[in-house]
PDB file of C-alpha atoms in Angstrom:
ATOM      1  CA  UNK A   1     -81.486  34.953  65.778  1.00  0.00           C
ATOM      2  CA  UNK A   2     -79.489  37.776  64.273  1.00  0.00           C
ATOM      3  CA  UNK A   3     -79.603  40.038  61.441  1.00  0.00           C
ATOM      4  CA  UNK A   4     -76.713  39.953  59.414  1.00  0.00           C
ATOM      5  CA  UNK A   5     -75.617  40.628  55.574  1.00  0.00           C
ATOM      6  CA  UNK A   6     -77.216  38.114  53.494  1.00  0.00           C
ATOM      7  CA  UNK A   7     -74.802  35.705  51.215  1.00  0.00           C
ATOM      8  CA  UNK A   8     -75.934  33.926  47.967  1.00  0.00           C
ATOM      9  CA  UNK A   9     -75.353  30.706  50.055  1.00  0.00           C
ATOM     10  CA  UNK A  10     -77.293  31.924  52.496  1.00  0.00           C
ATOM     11  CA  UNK A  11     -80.514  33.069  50.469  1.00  0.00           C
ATOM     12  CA  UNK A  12     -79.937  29.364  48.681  1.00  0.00           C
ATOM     13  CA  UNK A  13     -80.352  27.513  52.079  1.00  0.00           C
ATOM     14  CA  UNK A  14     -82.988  29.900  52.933  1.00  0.00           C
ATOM     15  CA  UNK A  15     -84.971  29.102  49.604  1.00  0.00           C
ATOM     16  CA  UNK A  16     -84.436  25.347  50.191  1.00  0.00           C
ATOM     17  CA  UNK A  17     -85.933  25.821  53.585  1.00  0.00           C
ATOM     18  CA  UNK A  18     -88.964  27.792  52.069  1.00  0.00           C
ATOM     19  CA  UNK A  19     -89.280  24.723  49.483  1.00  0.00           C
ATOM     20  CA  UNK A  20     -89.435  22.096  52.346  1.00  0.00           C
ATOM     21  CA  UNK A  21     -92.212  24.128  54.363  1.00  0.00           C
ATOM     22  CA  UNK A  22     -94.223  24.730  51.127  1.00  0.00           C
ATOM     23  CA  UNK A  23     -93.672  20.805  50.195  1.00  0.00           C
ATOM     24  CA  UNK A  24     -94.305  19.114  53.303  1.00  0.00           C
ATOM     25  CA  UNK A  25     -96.767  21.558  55.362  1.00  0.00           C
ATOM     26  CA  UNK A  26     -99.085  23.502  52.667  1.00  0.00           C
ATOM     27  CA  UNK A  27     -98.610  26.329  55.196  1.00  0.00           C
ATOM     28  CA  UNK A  28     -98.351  29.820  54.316  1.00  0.00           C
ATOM     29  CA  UNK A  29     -95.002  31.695  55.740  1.00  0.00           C
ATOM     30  CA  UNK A  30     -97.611  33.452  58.333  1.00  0.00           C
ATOM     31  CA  UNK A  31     -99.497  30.188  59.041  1.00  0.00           C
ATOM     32  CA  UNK A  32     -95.925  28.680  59.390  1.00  0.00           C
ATOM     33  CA  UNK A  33     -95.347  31.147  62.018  1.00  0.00           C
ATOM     34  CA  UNK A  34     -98.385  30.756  63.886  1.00  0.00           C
ATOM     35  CA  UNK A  35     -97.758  26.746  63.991  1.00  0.00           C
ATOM     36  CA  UNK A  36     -94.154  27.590  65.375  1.00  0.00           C
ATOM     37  CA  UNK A  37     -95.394  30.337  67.669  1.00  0.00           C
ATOM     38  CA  UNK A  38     -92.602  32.862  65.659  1.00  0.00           C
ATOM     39  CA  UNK A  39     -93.672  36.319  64.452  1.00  0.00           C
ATOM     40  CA  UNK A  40     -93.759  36.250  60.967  1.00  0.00           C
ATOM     41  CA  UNK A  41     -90.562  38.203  60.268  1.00  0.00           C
ATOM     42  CA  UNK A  42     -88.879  36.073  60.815  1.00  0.00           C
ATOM     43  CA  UNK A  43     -89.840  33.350  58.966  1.00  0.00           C
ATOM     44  CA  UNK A  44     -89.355  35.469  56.350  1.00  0.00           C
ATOM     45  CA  UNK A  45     -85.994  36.211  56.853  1.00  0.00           C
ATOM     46  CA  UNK A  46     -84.784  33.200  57.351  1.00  0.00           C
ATOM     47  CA  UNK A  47     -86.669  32.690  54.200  1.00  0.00           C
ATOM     48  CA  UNK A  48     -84.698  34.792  52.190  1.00  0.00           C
ATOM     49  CA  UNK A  49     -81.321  34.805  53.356  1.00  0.00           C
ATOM     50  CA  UNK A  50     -81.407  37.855  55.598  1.00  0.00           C
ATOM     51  CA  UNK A  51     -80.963  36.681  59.003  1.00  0.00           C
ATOM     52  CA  UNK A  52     -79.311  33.067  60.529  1.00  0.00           C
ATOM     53  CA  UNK A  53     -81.289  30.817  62.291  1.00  0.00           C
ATOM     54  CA  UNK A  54     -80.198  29.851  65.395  1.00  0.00           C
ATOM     55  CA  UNK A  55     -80.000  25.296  65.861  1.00  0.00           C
ATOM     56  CA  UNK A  56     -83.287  25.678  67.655  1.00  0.00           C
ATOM     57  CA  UNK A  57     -84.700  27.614  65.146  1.00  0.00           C
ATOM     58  CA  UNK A  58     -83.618  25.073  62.418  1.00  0.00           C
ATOM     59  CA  UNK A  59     -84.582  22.083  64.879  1.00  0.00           C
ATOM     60  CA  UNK A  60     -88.037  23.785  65.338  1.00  0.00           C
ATOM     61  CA  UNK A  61     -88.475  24.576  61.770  1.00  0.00           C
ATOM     62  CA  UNK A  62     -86.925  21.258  60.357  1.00  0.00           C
ATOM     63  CA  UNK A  63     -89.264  18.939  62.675  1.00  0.00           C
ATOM     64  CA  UNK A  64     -92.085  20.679  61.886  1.00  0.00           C
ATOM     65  CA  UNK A  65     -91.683  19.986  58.407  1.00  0.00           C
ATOM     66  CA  UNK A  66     -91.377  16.398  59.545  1.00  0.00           C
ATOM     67  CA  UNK A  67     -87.766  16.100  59.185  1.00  0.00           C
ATOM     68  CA  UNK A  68     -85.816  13.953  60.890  1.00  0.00           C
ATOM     69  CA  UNK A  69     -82.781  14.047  63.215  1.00  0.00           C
ATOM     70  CA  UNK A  70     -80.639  12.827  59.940  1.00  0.00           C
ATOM     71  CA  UNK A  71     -81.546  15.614  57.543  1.00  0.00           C
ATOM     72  CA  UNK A  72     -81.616  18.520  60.472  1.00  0.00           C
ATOM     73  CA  UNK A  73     -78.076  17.536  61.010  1.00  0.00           C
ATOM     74  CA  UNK A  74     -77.319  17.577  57.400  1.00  0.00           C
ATOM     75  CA  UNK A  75     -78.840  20.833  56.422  1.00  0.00           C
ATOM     76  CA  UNK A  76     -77.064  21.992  59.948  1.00  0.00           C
ATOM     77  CA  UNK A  77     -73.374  21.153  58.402  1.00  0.00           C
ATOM     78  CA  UNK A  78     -74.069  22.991  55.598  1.00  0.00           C
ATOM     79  CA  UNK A  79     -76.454  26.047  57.264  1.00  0.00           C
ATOM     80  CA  UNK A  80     -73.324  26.519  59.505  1.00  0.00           C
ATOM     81  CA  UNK A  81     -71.112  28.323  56.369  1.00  0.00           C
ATOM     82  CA  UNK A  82     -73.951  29.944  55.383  1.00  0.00           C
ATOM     83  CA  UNK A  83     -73.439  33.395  56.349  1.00  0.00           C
ATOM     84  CA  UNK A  84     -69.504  33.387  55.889  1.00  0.00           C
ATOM     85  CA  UNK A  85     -67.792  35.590  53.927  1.00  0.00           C
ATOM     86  CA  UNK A  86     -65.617  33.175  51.841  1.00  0.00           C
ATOM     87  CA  UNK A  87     -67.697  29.909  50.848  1.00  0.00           C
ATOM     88  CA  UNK A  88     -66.245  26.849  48.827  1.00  0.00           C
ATOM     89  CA  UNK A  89     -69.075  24.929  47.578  1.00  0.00           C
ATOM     90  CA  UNK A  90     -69.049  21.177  45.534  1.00  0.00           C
ATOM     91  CA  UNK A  91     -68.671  21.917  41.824  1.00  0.00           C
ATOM     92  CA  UNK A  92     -72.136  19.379  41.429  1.00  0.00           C
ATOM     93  CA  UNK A  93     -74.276  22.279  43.536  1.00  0.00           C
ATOM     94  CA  UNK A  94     -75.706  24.110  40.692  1.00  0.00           C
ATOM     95  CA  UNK A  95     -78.546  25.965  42.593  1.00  0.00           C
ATOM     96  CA  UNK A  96     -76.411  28.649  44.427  1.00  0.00           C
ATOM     97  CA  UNK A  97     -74.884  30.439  41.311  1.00  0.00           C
ATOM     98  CA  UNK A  98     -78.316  30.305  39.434  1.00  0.00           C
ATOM     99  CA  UNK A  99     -79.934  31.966  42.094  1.00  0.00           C
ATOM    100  CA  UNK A 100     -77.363  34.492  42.463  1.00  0.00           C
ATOM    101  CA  UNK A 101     -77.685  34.970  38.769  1.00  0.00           C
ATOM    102  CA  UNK A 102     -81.755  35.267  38.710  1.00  0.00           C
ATOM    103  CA  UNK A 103     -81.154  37.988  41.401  1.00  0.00           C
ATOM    104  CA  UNK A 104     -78.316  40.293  39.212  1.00  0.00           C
ATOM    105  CA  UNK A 105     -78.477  43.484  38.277  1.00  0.00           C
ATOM    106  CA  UNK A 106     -75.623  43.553  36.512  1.00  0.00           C
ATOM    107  CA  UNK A 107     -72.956  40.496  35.648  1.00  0.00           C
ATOM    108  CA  UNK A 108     -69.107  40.738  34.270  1.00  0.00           C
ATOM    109  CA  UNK A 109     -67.695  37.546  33.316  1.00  0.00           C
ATOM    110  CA  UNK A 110     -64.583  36.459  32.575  1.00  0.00           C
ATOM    111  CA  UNK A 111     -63.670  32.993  30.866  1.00  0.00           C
ATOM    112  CA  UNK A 112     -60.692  31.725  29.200  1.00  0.00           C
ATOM    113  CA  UNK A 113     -61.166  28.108  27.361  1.00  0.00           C
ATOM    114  CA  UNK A 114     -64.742  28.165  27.207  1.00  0.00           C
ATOM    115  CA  UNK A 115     -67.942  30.031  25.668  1.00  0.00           C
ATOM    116  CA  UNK A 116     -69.340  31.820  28.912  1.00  0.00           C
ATOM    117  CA  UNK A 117     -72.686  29.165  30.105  1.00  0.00           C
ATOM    118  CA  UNK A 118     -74.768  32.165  29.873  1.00  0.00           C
ATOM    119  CA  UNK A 119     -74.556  32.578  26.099  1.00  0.00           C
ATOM    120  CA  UNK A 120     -73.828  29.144  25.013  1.00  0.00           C
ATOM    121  CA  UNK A 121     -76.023  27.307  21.944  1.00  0.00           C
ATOM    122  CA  UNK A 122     -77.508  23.906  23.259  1.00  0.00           C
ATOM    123  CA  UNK A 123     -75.151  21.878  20.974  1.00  0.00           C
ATOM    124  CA  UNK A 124     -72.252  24.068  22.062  1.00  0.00           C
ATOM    125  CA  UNK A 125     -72.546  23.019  25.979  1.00  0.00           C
ATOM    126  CA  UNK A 126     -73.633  19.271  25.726  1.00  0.00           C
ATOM    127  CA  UNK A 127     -70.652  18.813  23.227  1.00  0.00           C
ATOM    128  CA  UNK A 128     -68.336  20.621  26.474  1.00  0.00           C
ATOM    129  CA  UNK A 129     -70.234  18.880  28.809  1.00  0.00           C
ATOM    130  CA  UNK A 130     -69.734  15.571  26.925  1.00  0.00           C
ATOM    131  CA  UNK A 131     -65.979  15.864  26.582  1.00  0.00           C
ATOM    132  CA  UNK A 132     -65.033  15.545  30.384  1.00  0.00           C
ATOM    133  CA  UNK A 133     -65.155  12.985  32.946  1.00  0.00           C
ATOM    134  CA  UNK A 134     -69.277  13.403  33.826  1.00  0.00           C
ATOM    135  CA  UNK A 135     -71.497   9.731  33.476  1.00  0.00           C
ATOM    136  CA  UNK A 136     -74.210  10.420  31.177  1.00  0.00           C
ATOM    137  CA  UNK A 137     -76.798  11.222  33.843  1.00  0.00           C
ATOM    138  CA  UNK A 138     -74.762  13.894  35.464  1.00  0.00           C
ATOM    139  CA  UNK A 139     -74.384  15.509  32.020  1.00  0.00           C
ATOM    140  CA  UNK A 140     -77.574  15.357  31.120  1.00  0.00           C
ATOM    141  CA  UNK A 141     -78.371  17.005  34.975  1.00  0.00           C
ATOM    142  CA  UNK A 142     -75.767  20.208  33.965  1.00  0.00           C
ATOM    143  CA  UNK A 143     -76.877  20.662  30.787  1.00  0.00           C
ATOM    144  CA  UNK A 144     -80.559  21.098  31.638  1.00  0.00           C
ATOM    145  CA  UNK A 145     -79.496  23.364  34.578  1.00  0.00           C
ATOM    146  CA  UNK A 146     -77.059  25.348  32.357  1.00  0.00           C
ATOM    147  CA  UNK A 147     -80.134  25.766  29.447  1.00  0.00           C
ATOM    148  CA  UNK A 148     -82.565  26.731  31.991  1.00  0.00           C
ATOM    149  CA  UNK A 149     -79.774  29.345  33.858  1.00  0.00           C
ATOM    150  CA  UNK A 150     -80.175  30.878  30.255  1.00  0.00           C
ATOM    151  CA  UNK A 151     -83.885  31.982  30.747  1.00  0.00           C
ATOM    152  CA  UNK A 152     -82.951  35.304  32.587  1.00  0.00           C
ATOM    153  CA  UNK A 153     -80.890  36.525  29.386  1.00  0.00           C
ATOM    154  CA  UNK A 154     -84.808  36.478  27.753  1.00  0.00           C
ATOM    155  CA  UNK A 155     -86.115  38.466  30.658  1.00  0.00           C
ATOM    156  CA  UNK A 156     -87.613  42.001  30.100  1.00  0.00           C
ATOM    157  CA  UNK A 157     -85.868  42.896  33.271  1.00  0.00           C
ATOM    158  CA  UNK A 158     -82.769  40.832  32.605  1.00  0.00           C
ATOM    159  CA  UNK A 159     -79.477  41.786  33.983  1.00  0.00           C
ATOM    160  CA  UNK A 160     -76.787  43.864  32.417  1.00  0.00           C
ATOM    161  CA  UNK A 161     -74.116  41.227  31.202  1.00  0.00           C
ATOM    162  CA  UNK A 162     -70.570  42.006  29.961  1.00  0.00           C
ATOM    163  CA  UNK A 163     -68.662  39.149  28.961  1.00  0.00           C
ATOM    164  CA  UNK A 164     -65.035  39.150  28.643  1.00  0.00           C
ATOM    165  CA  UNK A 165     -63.789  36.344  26.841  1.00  0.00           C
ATOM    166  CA  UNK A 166     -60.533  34.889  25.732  1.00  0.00           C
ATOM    167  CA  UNK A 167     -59.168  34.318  22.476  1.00  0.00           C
ATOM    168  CA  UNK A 168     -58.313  30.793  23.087  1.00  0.00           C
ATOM    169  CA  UNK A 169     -62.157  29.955  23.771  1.00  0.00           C
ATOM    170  CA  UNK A 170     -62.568  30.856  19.921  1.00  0.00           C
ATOM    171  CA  UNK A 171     -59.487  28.502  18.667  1.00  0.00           C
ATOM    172  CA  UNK A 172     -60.210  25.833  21.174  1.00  0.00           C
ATOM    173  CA  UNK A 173     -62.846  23.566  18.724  1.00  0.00           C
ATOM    174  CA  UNK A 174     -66.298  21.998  20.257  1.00  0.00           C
ATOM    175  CA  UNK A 175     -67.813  19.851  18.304  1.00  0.00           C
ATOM    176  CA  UNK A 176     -67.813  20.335  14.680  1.00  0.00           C
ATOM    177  CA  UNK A 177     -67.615  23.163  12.197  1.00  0.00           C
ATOM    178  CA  UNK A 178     -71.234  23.473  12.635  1.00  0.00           C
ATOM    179  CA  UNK A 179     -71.339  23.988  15.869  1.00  0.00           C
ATOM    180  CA  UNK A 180     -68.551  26.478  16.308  1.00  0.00           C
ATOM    181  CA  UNK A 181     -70.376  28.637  13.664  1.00  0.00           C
ATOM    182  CA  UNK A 182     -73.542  28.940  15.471  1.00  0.00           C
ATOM    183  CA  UNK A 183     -71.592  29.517  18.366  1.00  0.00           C
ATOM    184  CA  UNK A 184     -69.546  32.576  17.243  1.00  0.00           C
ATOM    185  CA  UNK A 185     -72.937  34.126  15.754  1.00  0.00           C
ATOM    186  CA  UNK A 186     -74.752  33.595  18.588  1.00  0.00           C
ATOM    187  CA  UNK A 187     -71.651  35.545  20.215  1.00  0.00           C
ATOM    188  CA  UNK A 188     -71.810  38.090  17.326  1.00  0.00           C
ATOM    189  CA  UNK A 189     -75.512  39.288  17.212  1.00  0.00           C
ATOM    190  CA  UNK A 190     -77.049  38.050  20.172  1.00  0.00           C
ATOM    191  CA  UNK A 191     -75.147  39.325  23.420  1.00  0.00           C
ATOM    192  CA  UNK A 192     -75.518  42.566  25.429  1.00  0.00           C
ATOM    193  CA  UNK A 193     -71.457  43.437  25.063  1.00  0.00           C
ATOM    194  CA  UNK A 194     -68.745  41.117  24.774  1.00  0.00           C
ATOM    195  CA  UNK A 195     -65.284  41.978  24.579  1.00  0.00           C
ATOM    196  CA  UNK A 196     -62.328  39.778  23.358  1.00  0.00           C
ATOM    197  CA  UNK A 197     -58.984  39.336  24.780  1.00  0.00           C
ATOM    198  CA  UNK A 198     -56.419  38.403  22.347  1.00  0.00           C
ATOM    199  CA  UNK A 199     -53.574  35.996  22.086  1.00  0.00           C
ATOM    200  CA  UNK A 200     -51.680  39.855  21.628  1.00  0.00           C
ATOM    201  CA  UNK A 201     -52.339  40.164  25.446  1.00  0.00           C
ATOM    202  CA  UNK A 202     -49.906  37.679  26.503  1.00  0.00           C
ATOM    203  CA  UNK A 203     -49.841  35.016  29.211  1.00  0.00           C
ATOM    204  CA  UNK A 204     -50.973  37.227  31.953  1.00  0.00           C
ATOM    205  CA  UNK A 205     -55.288  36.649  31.584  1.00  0.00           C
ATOM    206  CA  UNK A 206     -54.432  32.921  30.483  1.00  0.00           C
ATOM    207  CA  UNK A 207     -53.294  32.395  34.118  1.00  0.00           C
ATOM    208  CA  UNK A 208     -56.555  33.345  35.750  1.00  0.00           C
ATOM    209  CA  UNK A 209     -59.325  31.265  36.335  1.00  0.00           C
ATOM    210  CA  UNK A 210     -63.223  31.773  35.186  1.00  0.00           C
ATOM    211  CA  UNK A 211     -64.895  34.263  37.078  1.00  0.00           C
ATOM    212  CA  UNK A 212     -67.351  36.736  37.613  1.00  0.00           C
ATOM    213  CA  UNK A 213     -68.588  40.279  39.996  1.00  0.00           C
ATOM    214  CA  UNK A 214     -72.356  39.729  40.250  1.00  0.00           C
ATOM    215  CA  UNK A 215     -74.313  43.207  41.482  1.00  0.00           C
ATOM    216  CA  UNK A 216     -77.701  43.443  43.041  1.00  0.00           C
ATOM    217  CA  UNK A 217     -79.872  46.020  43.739  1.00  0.00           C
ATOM    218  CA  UNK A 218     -79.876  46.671  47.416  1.00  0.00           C
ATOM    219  CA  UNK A 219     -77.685  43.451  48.145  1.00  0.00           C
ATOM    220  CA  UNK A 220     -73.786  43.068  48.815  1.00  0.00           C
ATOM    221  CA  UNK A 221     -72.183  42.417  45.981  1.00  0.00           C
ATOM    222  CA  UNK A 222     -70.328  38.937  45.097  1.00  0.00           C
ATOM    223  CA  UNK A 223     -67.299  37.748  43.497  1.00  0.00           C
ATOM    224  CA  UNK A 224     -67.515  34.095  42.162  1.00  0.00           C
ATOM    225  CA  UNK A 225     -64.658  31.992  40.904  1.00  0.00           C
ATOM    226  CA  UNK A 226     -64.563  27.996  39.768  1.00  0.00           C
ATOM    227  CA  UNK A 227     -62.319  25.260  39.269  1.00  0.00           C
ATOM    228  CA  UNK A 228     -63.491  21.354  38.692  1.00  0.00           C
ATOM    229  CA  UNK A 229     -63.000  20.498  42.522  1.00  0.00           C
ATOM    230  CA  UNK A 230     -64.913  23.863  44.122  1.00  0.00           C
ATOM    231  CA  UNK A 231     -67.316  26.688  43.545  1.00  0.00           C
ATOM    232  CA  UNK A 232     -66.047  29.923  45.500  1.00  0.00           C
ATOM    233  CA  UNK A 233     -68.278  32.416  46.311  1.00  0.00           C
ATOM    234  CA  UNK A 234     -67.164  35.934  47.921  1.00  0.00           C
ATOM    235  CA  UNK A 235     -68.800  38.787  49.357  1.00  0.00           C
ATOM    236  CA  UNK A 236     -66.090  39.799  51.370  1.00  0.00           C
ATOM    237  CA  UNK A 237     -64.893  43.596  50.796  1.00  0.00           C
ATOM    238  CA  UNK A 238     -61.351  42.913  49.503  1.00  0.00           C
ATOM    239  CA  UNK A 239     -62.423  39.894  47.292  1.00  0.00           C
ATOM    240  CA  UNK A 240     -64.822  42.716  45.484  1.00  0.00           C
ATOM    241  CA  UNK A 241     -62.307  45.470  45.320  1.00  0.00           C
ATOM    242  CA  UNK A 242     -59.814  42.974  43.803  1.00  0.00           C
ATOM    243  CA  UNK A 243     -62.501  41.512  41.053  1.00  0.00           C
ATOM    244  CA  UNK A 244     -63.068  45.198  40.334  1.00  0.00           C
ATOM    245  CA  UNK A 245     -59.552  45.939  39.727  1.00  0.00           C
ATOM    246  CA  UNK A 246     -59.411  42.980  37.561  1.00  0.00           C
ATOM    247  CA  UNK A 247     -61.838  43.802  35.119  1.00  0.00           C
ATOM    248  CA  UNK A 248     -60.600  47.055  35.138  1.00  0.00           C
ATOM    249  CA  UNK A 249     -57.636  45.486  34.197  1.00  0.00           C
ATOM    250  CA  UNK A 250     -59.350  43.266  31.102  1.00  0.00           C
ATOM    251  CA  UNK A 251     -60.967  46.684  30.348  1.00  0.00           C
ATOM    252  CA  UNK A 252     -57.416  48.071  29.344  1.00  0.00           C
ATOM    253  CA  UNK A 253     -55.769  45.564  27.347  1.00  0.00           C
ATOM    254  CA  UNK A 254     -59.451  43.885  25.356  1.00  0.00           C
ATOM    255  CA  UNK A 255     -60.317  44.737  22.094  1.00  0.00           C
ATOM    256  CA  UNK A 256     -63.494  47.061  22.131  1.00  0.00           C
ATOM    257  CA  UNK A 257     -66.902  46.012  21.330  1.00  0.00           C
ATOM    258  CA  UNK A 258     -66.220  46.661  17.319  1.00  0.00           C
ATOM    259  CA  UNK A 259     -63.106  45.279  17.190  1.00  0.00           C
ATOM    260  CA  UNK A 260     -63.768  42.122  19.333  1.00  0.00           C
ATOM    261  CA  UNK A 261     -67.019  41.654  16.661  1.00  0.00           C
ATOM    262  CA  UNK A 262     -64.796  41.960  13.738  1.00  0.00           C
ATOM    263  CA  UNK A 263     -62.559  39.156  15.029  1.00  0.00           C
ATOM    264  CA  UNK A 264     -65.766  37.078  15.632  1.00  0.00           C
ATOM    265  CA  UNK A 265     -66.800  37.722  11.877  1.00  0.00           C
ATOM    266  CA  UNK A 266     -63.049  36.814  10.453  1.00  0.00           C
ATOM    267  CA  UNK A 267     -63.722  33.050  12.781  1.00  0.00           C
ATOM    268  CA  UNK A 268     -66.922  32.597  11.093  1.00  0.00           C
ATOM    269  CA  UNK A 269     -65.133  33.214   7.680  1.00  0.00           C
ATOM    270  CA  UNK A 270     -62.613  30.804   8.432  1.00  0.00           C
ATOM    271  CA  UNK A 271     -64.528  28.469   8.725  1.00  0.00           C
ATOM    272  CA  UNK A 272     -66.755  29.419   5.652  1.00  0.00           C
ATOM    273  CA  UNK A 273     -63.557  29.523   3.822  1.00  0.00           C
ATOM    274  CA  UNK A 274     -62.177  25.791   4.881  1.00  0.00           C
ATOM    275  CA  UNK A 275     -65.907  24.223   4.121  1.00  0.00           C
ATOM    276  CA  UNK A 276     -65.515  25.251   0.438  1.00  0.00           C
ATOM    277  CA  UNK A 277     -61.693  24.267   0.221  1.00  0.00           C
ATOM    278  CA  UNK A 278     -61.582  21.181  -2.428  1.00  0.00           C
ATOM    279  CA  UNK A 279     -60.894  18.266  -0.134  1.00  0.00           C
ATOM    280  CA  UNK A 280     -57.231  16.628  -1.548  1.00  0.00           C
ATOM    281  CA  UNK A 281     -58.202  13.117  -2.803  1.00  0.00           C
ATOM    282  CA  UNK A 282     -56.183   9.899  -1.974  1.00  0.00           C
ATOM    283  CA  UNK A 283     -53.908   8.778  -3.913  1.00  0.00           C
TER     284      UNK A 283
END
């Protein structure tokens, strides 16, 4: 076994294997240990993410949870990528990004069509949700997992959050008028900062794809990207230079914190405005 940089994959796979122990032994890590004849380091650390696991290890630790040859070789295909610096990961695994989140110290999103998941109402994300190409049970499974992501913004300890967000996620309509009200005041009064970036910009942030630069106390940082066919998660050191860069870049050309509020307001009056138009009767 050796010591390496954790990942947010790997301190995923390493919860999951602290779940199975705790599920299917009702052993303690050190009583664990003992039972495997391992010091109990480094139970821990496999634990947690901080070291990899040799296939022994995870054949030793796997069967003595009373796994089977099937499952040890499934966890193995995965456990394999674990510690890599690049990781592409199923758009359906939710776990790894809410960890990574619960972890934060600080989080700067970026997202262009959408609300950021973080801040969105309830009716705001099963409306999204609801519009794609998800059966009913796997929307129902993302919503619940996107509501309960939510819980570390009500933390005493919660991370610092700056969310960048485009223009076009304010004209682009979810649900009704109703809906898109709430949303825009719960972006208005109820975020740490948020920053808009106009249409004025041009095309150049349109092109880029959702992401976000996740810190952590005394862990490597990571830079996290998404599309609907893979979740990418980075901790190598030019994928975190570049994110920086980038939001430097959003930095320069948002509006600032009053400004981007003031264009939230004039949305919420819009719509104020079109509720109390008379409607044009029918000939």
């Amino acid at each position: 076994m050796t010591a390496i940089t954790s990942t947010a994959y790997s301190r995923d796979l390493g919860d999951e294997l602290r779940r199975l122990r705790e599920k299917f032994t009702g052993l303690t890590g050190h009583a664990f240990a003992e039972q495997l004849g391992w010091d109990p380091s480094k139970v821990s650390n496999i634990e947690k993410g901080k070291a990899r696991a040799s296939e022994i290890d995870l054949v030793q630790y796997l069967m003595t949870c009373g796994r089977d040859s099937n499952h040890f070789e499934a966890f193995r295909e995965r456990y394999q990528h674990a510690f890599d610096p690049y990781v592409l990961i199923v758009p359906d695994n939710l776990r790894t990004l809410a960890m990574a989140e619960a972890q934060a110290q600080k989080i700067i999103s970026f997202d262009v069509l959408s609300v950021p998941g973080l801040i969105q109402i309830p009716e705001y994300a099963r409306a999204l949700l609801e519009s794609g190409r998800k059966m009913p049970a796997d929307v129902e499974k993302s919503f619940r997992w996107r509501m309960d992501r939510q819980a570390i913004m009500r933390r005493p300890n919660r991370p610092e959050c700056f969310f960048y967000v485009h223009e076009l996620a304010l004209q682009l309509r979810v649900g009704d008028d109703r809906i898109m009200e709430e949303q825009y005041l719960r972006m208005l009064f109820h975020t740490h900062m948020l920053r808009i970036v106009p249409m004025s910009a041009g095309p150049g942030p349109i092109r880029m794809s959702p992401r976000m630069l996740i810190s952590f106390e005394k862990l490597v940082p990571l830079a996290y990207s998404e599309t609907d066919m893979a979740r990418v998660f980075a901790h190598d050191g030019a994928a975190i230079a570049d994110s920086r860069e980038f939001f430097k870049w959003l930095d320069a050309i948002a509006l600032d914190e009053g400004q981007s509020r003031s264009l939230l307001a004039s949305y919420v009056s819009g719509l104020r405005k079109d509720s109390h138009d008379p409607q044009a009767e029918l000939a």
